mmCIF file of C-alpha atoms in Angstrom:
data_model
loop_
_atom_site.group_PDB
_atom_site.id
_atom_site.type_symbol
_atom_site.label_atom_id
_atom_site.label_comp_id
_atom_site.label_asym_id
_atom_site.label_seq_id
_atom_site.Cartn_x
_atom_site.Cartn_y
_atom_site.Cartn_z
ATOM 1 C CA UNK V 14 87.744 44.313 56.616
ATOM 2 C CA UNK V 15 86.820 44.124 60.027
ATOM 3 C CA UNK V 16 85.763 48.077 60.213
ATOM 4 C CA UNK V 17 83.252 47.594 57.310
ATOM 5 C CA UNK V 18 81.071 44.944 58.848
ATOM 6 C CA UNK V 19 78.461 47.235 59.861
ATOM 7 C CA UNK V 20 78.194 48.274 56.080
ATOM 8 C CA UNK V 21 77.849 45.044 54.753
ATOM 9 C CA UNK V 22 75.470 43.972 57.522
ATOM 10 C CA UNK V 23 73.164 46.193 55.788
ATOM 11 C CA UNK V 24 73.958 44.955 52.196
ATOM 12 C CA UNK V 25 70.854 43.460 50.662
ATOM 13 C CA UNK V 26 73.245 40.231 49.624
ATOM 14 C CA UNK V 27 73.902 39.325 53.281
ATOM 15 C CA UNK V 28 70.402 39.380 54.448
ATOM 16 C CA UNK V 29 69.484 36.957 57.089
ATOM 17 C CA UNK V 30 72.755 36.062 57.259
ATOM 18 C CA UNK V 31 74.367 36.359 61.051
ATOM 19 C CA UNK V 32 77.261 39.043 61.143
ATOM 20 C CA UNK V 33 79.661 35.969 62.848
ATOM 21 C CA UNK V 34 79.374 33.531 59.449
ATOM 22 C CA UNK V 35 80.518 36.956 57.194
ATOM 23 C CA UNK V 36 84.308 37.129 58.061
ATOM 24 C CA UNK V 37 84.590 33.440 56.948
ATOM 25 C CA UNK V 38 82.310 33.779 54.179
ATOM 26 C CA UNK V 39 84.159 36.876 52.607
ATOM 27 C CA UNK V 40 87.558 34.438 53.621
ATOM 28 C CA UNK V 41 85.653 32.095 51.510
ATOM 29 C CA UNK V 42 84.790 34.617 48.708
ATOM 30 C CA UNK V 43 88.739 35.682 48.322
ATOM 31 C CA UNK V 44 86.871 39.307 48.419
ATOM 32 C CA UNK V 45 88.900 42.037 47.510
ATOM 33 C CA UNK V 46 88.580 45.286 49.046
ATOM 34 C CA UNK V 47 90.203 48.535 46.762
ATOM 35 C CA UNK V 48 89.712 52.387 47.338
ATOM 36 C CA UNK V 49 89.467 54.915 44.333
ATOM 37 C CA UNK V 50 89.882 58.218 44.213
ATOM 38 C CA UNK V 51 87.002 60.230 42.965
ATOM 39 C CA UNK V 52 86.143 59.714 38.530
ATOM 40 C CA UNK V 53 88.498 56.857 38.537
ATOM 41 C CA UNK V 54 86.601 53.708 36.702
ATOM 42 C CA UNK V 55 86.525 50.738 39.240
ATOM 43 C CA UNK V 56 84.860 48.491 36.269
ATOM 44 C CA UNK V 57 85.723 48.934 32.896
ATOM 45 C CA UNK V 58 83.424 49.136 29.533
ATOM 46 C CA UNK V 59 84.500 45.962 27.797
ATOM 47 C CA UNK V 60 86.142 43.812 30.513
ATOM 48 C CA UNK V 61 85.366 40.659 31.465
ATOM 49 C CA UNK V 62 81.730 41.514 34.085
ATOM 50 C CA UNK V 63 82.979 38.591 36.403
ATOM 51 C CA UNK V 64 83.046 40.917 39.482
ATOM 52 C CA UNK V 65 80.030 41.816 41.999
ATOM 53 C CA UNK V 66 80.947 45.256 43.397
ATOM 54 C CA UNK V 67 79.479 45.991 46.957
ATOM 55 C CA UNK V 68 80.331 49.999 48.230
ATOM 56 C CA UNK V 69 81.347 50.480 51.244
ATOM 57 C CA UNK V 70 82.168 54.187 51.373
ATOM 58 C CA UNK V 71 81.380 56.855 49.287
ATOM 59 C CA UNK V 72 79.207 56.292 45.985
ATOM 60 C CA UNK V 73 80.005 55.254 42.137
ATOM 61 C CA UNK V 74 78.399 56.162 39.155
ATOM 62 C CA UNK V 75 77.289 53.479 36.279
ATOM 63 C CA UNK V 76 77.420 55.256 32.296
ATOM 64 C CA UNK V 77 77.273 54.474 28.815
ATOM 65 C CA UNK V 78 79.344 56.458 26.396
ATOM 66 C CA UNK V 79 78.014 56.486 22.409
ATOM 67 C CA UNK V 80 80.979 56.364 19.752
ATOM 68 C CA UNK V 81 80.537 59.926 19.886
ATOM 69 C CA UNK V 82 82.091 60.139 23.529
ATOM 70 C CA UNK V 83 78.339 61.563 25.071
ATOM 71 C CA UNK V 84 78.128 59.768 28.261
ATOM 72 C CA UNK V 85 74.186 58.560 29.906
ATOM 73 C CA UNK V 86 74.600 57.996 33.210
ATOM 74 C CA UNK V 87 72.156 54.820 34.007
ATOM 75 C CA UNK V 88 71.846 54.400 37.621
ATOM 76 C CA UNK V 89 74.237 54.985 40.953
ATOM 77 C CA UNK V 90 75.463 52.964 44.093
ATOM 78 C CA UNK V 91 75.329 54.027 47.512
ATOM 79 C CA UNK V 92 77.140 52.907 50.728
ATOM 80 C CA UNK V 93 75.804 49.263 51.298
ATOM 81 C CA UNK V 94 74.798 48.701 47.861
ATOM 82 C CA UNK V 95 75.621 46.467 44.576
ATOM 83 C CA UNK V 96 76.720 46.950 41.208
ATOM 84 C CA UNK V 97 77.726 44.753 38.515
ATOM 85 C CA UNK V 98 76.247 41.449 39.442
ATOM 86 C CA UNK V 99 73.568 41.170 36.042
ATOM 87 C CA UNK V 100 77.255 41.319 34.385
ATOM 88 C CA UNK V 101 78.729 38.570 37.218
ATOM 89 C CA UNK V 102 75.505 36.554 36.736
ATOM 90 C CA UNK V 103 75.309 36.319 32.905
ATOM 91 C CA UNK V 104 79.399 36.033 32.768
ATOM 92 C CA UNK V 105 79.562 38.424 29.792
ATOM 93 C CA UNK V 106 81.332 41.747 29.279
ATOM 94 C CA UNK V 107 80.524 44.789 30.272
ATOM 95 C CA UNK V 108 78.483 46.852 28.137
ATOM 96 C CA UNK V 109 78.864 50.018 31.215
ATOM 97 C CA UNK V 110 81.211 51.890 33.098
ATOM 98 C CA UNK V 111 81.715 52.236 36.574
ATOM 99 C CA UNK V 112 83.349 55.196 37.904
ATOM 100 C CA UNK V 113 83.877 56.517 41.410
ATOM 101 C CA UNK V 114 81.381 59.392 41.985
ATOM 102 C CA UNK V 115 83.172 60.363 44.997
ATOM 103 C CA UNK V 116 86.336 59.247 46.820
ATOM 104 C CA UNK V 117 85.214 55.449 47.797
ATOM 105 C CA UNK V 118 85.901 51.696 48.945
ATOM 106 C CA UNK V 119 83.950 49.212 47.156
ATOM 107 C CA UNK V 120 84.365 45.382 48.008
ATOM 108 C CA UNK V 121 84.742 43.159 44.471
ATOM 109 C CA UNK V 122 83.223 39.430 45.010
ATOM 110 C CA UNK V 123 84.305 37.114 42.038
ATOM 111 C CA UNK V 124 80.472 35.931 40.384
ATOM 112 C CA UNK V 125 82.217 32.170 40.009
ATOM 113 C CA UNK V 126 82.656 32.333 44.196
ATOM 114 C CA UNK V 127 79.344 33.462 44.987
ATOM 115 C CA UNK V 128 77.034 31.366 42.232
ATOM 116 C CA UNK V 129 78.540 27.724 42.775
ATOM 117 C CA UNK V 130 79.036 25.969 45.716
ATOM 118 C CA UNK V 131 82.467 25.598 47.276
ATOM 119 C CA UNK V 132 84.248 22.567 48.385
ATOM 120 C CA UNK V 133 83.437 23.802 51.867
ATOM 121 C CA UNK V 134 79.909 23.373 51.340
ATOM 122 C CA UNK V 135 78.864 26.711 52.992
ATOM 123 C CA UNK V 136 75.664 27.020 54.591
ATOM 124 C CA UNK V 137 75.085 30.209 53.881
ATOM 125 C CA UNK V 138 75.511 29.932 49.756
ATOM 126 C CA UNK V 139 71.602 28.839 49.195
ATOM 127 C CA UNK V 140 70.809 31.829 50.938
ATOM 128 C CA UNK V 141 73.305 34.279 49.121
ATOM 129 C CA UNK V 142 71.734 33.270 45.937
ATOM 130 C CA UNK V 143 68.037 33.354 46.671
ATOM 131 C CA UNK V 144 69.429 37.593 47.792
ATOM 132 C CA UNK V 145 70.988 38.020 45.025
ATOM 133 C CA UNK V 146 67.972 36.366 42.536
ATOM 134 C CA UNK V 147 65.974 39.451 44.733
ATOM 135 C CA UNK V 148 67.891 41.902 44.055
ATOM 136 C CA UNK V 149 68.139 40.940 40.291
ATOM 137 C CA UNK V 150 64.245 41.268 40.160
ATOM 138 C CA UNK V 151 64.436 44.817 41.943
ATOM 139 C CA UNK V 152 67.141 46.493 39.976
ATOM 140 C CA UNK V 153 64.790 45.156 36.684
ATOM 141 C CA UNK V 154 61.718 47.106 38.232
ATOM 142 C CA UNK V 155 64.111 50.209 38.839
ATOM 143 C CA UNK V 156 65.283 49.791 35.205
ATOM 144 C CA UNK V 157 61.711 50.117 33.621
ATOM 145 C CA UNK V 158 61.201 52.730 36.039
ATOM 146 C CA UNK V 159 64.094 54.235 34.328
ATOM 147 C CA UNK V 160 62.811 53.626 30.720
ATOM 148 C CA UNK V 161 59.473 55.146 31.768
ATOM 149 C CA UNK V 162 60.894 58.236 32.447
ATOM 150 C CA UNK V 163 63.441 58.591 29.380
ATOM 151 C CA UNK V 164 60.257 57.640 27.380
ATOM 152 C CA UNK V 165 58.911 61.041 28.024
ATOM 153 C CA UNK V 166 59.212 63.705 24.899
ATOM 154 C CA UNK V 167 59.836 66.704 26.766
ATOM 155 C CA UNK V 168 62.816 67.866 29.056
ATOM 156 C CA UNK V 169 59.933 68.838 31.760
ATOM 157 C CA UNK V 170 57.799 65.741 31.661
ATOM 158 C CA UNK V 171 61.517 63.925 32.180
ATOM 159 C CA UNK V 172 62.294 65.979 35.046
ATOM 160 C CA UNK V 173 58.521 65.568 36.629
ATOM 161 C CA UNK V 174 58.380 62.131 36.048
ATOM 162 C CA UNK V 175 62.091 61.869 37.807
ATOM 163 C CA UNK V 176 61.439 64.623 40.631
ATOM 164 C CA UNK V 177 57.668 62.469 41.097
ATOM 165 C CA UNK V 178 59.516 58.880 41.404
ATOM 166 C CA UNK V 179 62.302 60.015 43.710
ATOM 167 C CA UNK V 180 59.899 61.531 46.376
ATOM 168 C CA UNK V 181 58.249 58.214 45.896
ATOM 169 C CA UNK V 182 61.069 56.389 46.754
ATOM 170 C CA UNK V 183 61.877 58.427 49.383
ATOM 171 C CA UNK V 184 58.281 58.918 50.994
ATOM 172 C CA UNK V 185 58.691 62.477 51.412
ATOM 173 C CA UNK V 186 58.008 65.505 49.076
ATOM 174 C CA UNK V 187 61.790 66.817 50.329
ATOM 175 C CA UNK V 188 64.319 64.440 49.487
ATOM 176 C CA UNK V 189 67.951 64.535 48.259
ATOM 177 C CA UNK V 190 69.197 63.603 44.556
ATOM 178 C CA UNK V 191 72.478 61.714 43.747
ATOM 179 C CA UNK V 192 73.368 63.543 40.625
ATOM 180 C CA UNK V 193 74.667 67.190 40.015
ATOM 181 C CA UNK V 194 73.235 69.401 37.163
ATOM 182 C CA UNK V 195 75.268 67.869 34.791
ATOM 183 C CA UNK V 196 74.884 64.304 35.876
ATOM 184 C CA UNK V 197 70.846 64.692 35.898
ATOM 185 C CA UNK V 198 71.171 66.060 32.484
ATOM 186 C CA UNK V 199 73.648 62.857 31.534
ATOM 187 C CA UNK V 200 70.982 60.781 33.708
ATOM 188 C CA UNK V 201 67.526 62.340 31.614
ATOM 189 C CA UNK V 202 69.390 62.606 28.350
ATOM 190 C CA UNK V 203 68.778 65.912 28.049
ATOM 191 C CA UNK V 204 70.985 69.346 27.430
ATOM 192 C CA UNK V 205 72.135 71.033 30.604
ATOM 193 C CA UNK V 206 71.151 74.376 29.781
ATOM 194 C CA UNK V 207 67.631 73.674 28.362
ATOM 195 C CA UNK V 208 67.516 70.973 32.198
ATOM 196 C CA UNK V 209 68.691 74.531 33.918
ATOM 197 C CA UNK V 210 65.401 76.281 32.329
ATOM 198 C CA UNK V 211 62.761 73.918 32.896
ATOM 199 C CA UNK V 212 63.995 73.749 36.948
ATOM 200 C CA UNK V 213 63.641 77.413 37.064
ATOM 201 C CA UNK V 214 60.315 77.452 35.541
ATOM 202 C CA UNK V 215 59.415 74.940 37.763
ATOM 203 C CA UNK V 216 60.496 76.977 40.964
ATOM 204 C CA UNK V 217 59.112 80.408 39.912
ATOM 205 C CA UNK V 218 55.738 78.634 38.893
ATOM 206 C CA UNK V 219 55.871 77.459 43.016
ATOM 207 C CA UNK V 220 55.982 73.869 41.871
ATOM 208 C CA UNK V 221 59.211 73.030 43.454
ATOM 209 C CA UNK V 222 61.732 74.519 45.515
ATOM 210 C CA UNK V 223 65.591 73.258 45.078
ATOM 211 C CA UNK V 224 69.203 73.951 46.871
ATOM 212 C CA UNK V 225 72.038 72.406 44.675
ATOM 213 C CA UNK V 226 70.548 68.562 44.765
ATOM 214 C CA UNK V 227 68.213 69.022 47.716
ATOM 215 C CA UNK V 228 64.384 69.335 46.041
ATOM 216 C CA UNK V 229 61.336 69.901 47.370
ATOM 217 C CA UNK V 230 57.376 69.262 45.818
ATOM 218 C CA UNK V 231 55.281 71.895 46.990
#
């Protein structure tokens, strides 16, 4: 636990909290820490979404799959980031998948420890909660970010509107992406090949350039 303080320093849920109080508050929190290997599912579709997932190494993935077995891939979380807690928060089921995008140690919180007050009565617990209400409200804006771009008709106005928002994000025009080809295509909702196309028209037209995930907006 000890080696992953720095990480969870960073954590959006443990801001303004002093790096001293979190040993005793993850003592309090009976949090679990579990490593995966890379594609195995750390949450399951359809289990009880009592768990707030925190990364600590590596990356996971968070998917839908249709009856049909075709799998969207919704969003991701990096080192130092959450998953799961809309899921933790509204105590229902899960309605996604999460899945280890890469070999990885993520830190599961039980919702029940973090949302009430314990018989300790913990300082720090007004503080988690006003964190976690913040980064509730972000994760919505990111989501109908999201929408906005799946909205688009085309495979190219998809991939524009993504390429446009992750520069954005990142304040450069040369930024990294956390998908593959196939997980973009899973992410836009699009076919691979007909993805594969509109990058390359895109780079011979001198719009972008691109390296495996690395892109760049000329």
């Amino acid at each position: 636990m000890q080696k992953y303080l720095k990480v969870l320093e960073k954590c959006p849920l443990f801001e303004g909290i002093s790096g001293e109080d979190l040993p005793k508050m993850l003592t309090c929190f009976d949090a679990k820490v579990i490593s995966f290997d890379k594609k195995y599912t750390v949450l399951a579709e359809g289990s009880r979404g009592g768990y707030i997932g925190i990364v600590l190494s590596g990356s996971v993935q968070i998917s839908r799959n249709d009856f049909y077995g075709n799998r969207s891939i919704i969003t991701g979380a990096q080192e130092g980031e959450l998953f799961g807690e809309a899921f933790a928060c509204a105590q229902t089921e899960l309605t996604v998948t999460v899945t280890a995008a890469e070999p990885s140690t993520v830190m599961l919180i039980k919702g029940d420890h973090l949302l009430y007050t314990c018989s300790n009565h913990c300082g720090f617990h007004q503080r988690l909660i006003f964190n976690l209400m913040k980064e509730l409200a972000e994760k919505n804006i990111q989501l109908h970010q999201s929408i906005e771009i799946l909205s688009k008709r085309s495979t190219a106005e998809k991939l524009t509107a993504y390429l446009d928002l992750q520069a954005k994000r990142s304040k450069s025009r040369s930024f990294d992406i956390p998908f593959d080809r196939q997980e973009l295509a899973d992410y836009l909702q699009v076919d691979r090949s007909g993805l594969s196309v509109q990058i390359g028209r895109l780079v011979k037209q001198g719009i972008i350039k691109c390296r495996k995930n690395h892109f760049e907006l000329l």
